[in-house]
Short mmCIF file of N, CA, C and O in Angstrom, two decimals:
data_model
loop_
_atom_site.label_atom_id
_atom_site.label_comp_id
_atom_site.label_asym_id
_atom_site.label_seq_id
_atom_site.Cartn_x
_atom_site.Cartn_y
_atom_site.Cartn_z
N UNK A 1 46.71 147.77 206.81
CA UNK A 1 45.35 148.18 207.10
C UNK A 1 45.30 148.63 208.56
O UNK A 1 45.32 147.69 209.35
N UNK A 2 45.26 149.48 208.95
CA UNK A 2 44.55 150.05 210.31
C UNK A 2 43.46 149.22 210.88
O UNK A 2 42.68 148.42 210.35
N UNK A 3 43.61 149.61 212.03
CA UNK A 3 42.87 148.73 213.17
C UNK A 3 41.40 149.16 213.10
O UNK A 3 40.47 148.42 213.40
N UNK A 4 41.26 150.46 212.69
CA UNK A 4 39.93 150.83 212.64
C UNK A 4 38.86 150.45 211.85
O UNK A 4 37.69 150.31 212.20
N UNK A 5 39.69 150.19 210.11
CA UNK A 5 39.44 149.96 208.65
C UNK A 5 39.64 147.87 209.19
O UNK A 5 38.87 146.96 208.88
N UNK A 6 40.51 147.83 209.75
CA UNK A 6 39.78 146.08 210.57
C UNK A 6 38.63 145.69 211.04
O UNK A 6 37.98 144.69 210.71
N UNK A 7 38.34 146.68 211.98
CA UNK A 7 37.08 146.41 213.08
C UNK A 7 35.69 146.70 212.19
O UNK A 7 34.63 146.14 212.45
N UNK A 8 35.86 147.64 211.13
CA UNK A 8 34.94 147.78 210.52
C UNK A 8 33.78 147.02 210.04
O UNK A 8 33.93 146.34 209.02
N UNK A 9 32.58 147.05 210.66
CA UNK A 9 31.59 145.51 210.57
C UNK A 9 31.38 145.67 208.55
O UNK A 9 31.75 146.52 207.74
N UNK A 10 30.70 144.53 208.43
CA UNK A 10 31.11 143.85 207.19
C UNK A 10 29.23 144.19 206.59
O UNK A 10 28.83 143.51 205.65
N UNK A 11 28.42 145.06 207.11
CA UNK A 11 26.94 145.43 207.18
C UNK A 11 27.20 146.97 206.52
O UNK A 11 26.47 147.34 205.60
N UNK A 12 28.06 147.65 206.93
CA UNK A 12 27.70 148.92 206.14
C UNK A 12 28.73 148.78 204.85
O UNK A 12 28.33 149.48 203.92
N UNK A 13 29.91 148.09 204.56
CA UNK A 13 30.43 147.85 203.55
C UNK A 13 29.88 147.63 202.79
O UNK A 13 29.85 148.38 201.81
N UNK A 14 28.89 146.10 202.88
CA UNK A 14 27.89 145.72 201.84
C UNK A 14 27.35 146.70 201.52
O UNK A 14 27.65 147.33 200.51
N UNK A 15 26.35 147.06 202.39
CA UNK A 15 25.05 148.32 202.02
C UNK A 15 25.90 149.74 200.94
O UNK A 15 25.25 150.18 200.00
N UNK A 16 26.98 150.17 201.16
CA UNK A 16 27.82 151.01 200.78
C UNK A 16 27.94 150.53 199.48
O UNK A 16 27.40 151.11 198.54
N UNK A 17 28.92 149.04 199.27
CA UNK A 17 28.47 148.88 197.91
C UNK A 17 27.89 148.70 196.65
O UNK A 17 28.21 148.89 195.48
N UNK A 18 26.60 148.12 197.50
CA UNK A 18 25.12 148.13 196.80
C UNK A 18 25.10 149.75 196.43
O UNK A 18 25.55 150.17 195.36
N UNK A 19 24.56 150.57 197.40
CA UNK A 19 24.18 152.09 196.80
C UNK A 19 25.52 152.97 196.21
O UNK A 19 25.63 154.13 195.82
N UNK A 20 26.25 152.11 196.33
CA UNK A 20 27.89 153.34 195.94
C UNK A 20 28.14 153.02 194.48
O UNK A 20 28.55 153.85 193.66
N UNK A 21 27.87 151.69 194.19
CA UNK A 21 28.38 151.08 192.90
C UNK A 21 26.69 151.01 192.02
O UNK A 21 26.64 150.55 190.88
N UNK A 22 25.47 151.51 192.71
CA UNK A 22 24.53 152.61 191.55
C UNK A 22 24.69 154.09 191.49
O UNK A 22 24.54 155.01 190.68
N UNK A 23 24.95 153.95 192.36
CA UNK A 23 25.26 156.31 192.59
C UNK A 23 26.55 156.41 191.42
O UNK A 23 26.63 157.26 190.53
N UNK A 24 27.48 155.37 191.68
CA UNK A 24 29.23 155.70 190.66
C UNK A 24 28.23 155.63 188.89
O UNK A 24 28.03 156.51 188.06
N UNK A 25 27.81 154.14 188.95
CA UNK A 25 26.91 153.96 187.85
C UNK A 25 26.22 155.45 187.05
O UNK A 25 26.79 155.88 186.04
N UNK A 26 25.42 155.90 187.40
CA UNK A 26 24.80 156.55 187.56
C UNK A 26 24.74 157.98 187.56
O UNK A 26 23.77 158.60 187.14
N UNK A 27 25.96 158.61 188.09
CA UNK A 27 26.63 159.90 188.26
C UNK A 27 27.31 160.04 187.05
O UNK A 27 27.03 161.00 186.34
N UNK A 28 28.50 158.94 186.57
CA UNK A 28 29.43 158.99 185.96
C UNK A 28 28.63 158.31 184.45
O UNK A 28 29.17 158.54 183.37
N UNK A 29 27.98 157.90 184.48
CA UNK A 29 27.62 157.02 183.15
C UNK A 29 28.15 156.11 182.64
O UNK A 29 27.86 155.61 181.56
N UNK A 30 29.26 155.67 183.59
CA UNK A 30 29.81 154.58 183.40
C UNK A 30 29.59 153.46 184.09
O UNK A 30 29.89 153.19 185.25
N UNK A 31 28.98 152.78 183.20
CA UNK A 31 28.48 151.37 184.35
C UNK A 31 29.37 150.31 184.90
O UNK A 31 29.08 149.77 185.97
N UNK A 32 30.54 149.96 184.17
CA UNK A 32 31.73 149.55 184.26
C UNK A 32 32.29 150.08 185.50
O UNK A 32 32.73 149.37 186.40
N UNK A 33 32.24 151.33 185.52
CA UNK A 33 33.42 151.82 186.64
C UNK A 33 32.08 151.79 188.33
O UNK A 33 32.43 151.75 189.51
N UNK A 34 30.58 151.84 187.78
CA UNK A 34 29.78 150.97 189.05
C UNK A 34 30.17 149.85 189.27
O UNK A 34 30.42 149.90 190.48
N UNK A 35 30.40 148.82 188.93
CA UNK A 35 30.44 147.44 188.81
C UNK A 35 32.29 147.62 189.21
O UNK A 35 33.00 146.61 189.18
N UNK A 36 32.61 148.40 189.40
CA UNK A 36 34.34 147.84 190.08
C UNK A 36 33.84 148.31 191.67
O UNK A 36 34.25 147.90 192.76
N UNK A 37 33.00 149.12 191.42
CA UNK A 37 32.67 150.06 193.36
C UNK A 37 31.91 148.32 193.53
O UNK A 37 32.27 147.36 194.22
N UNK A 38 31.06 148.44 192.82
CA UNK A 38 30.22 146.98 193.74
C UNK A 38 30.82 145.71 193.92
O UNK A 38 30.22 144.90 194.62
N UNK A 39 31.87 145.41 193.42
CA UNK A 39 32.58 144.25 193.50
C UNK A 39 33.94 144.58 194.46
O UNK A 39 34.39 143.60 195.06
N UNK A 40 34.44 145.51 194.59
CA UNK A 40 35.29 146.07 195.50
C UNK A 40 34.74 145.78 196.86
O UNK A 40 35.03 144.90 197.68
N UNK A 41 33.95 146.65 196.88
CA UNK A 41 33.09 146.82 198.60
C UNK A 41 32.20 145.43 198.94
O UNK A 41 31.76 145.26 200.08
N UNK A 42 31.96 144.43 197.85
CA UNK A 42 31.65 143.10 197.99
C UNK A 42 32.58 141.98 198.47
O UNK A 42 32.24 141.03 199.17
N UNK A 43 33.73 142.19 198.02
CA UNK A 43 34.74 141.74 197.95
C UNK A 43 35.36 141.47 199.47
O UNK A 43 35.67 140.40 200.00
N UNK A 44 35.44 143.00 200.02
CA UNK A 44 35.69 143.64 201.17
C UNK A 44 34.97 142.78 202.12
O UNK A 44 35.54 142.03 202.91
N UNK A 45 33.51 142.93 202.01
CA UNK A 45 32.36 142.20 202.82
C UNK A 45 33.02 140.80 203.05
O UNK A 45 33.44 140.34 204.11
N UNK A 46 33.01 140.30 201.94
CA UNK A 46 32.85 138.45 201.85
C UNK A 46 33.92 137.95 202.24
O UNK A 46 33.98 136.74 202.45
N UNK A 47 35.01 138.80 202.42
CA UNK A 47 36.35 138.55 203.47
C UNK A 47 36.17 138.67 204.96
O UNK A 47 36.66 138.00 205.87
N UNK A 48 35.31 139.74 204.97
CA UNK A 48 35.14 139.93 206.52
C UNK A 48 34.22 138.90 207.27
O UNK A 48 34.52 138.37 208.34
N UNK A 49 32.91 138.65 206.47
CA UNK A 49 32.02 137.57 206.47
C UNK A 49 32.98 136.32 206.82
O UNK A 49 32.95 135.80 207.94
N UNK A 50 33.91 135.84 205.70
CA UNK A 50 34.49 134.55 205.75
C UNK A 50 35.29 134.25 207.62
O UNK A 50 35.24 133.44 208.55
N UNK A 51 36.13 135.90 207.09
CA UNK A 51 36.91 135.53 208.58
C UNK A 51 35.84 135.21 210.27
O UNK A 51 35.86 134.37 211.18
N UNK A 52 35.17 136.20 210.01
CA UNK A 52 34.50 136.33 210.75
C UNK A 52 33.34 134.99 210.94
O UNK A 52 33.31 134.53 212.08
N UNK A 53 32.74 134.59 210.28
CA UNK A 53 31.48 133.55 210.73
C UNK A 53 31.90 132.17 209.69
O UNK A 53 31.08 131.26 209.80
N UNK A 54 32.91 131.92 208.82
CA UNK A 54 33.24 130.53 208.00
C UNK A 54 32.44 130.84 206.61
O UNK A 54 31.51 131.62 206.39
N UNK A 55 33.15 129.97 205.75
CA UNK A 55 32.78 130.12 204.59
C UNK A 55 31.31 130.09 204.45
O UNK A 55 30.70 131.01 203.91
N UNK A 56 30.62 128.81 205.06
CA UNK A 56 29.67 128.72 204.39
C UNK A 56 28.13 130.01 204.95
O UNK A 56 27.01 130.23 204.48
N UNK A 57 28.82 130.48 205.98
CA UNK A 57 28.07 132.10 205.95
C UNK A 57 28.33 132.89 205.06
O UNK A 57 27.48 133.75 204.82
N UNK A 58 29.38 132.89 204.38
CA UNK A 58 29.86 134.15 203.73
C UNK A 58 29.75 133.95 202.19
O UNK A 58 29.71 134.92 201.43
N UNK A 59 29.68 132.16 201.55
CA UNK A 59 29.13 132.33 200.73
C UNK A 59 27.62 132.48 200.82
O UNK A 59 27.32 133.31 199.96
N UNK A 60 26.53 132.07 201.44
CA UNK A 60 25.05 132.71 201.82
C UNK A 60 24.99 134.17 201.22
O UNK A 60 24.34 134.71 200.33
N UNK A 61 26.15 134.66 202.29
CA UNK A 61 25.97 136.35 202.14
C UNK A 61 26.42 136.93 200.73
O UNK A 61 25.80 137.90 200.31
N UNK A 62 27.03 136.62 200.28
CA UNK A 62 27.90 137.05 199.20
C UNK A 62 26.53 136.61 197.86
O UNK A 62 26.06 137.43 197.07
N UNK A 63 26.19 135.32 197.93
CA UNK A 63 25.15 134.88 197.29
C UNK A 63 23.87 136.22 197.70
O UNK A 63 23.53 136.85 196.70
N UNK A 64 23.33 136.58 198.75
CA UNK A 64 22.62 137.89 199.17
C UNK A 64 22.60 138.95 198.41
O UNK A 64 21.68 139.59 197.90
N UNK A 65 24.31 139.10 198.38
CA UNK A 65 24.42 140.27 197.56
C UNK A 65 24.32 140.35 196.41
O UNK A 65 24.14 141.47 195.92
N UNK A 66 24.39 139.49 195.78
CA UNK A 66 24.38 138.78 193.99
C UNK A 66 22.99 139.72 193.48
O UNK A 66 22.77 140.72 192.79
N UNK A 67 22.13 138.56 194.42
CA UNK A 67 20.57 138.92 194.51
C UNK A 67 20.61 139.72 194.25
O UNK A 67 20.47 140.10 193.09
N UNK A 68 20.89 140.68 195.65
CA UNK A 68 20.09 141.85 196.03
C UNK A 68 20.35 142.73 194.77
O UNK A 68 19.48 143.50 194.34
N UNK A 69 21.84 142.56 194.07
CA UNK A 69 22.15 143.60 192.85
C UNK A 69 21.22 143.31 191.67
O UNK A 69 20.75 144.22 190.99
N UNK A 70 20.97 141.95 191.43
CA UNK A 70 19.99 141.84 189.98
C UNK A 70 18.52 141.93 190.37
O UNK A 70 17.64 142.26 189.59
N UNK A 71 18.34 141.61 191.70
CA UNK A 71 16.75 141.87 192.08
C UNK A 71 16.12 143.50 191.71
O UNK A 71 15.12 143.89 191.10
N UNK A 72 17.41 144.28 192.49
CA UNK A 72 17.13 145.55 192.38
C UNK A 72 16.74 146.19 190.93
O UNK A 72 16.19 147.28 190.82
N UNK A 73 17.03 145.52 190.03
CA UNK A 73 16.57 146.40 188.61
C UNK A 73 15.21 146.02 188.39
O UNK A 73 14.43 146.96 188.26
N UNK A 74 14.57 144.43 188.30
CA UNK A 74 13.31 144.33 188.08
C UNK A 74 12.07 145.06 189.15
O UNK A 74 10.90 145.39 188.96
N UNK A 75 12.96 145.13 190.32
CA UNK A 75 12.09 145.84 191.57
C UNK A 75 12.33 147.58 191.30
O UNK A 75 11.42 148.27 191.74
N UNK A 76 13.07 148.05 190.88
CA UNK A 76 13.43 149.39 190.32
C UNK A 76 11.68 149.45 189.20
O UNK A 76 10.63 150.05 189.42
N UNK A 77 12.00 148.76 188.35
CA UNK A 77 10.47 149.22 187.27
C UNK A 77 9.15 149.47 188.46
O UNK A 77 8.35 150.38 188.23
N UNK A 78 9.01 148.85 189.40
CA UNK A 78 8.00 148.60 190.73
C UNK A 78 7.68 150.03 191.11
O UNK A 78 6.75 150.78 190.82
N UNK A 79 8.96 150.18 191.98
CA UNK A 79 8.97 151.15 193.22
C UNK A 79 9.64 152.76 192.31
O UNK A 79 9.03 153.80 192.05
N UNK A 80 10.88 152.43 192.08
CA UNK A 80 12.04 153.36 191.33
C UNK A 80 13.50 152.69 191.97
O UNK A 80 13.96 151.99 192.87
N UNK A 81 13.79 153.40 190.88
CA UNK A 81 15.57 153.16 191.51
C UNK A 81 16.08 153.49 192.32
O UNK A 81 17.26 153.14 192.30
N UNK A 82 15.72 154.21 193.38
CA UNK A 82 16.52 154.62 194.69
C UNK A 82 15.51 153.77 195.55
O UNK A 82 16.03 153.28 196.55
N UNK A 83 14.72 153.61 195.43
CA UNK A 83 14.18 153.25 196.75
C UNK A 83 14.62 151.33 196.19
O UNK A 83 14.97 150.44 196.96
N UNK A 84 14.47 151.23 194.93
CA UNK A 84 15.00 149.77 194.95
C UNK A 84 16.44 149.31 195.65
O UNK A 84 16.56 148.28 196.32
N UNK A 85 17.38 150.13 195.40
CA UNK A 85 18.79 150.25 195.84
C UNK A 85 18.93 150.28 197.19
O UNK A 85 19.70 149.47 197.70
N UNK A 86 18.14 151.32 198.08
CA UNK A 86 18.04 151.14 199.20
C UNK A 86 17.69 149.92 200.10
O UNK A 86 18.34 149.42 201.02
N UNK A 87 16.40 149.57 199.54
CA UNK A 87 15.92 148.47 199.96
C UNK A 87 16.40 147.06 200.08
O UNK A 87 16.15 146.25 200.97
N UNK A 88 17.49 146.83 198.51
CA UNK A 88 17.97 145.96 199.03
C UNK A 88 19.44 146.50 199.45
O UNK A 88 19.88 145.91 200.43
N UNK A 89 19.84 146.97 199.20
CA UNK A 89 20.90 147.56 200.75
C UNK A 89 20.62 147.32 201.88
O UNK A 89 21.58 146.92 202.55
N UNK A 90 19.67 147.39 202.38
CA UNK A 90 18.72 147.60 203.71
C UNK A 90 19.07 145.92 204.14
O UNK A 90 19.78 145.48 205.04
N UNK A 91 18.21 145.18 203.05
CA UNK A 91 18.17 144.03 203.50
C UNK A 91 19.47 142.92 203.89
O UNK A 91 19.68 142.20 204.86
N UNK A 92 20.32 143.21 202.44
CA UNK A 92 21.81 142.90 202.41
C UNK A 92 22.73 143.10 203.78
O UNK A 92 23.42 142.20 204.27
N UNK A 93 22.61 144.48 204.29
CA UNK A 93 22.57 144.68 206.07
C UNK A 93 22.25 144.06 206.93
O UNK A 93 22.85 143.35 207.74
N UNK A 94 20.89 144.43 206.73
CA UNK A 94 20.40 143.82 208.16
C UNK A 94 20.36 142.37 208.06
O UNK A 94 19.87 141.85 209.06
N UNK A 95 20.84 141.28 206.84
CA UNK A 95 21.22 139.86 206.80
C UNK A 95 22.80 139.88 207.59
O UNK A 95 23.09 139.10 208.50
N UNK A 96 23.78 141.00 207.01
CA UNK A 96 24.88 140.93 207.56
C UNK A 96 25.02 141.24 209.14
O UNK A 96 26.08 140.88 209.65
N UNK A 97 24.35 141.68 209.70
CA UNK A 97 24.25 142.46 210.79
C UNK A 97 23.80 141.14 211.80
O UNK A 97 24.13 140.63 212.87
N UNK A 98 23.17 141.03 211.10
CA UNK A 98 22.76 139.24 212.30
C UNK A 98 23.11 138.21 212.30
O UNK A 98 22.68 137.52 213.22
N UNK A 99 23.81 137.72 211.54
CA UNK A 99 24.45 136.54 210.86
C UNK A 99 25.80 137.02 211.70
O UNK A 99 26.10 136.56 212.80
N UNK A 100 26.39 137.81 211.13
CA UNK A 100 27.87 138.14 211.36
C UNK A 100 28.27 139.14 212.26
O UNK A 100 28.89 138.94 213.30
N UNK A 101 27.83 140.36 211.77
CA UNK A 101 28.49 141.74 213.05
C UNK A 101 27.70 141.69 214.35
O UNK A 101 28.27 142.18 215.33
N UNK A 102 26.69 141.26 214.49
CA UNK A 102 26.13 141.53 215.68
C UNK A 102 26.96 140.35 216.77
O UNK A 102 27.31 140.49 217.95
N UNK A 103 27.08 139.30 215.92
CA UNK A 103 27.76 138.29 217.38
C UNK A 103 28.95 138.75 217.05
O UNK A 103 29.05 139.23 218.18
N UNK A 104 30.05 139.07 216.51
CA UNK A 104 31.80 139.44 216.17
C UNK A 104 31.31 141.01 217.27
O UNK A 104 32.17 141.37 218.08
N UNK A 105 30.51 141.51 217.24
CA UNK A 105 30.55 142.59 218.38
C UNK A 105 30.40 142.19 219.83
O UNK A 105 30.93 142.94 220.65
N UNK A 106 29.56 140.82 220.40
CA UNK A 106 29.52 140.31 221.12
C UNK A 106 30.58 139.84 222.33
O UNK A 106 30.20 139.09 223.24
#
């Protein structure tokens, strides 16, 4: 892994796989092959989370993301589906972003 694909904060991964693994969903019609993008780029996160701030941040966060993926469909009937996806992307972030990347940037 490159040093760059290291440093990489663990806030836009999440958010990436929240909206990457409905856009794959979604584009392709395969919901299966969404659900490998969202568990991939989750995956990714909850390693970086772990190393970075200890387990029991990273299960919190990882638990976040759970949420944020099944919240988003009943909140989808609400708003719509992009702005549900976003939103909790948004939030999934900006939980990771303060918890974890903002002090590991520190």
């Amino acid at each position: 892994m490159s040093r760059t694909a290291r440093s990489l904060p663990a806030a836009p991964i999440a958010a990436a796989g929240l909206v990457g693994g409905y856009a794959t969903a979604r584009f392709t019609k395969k919901r299966q092959l969404g659900g490998v993008v969202l568990a991939a780029a989750g995956a990714a996160a909850a390693t970086r989370w772990k190393r970075t701030a200890g387990g029991k941040v990273a299960g919190a966060l990882t638990g976040a993301y759970v949420v944020a993926f099944a919240g988003s469909h009943p909140l989808a009937k609400k708003v719509g589906a992009w702005p549900a996806v976003f939103g909790v992307a948004g939030a999934v972030a900006a939980a990771s972003y303060v918890l974890v990347d903002r002090k590991a940037a520190a």
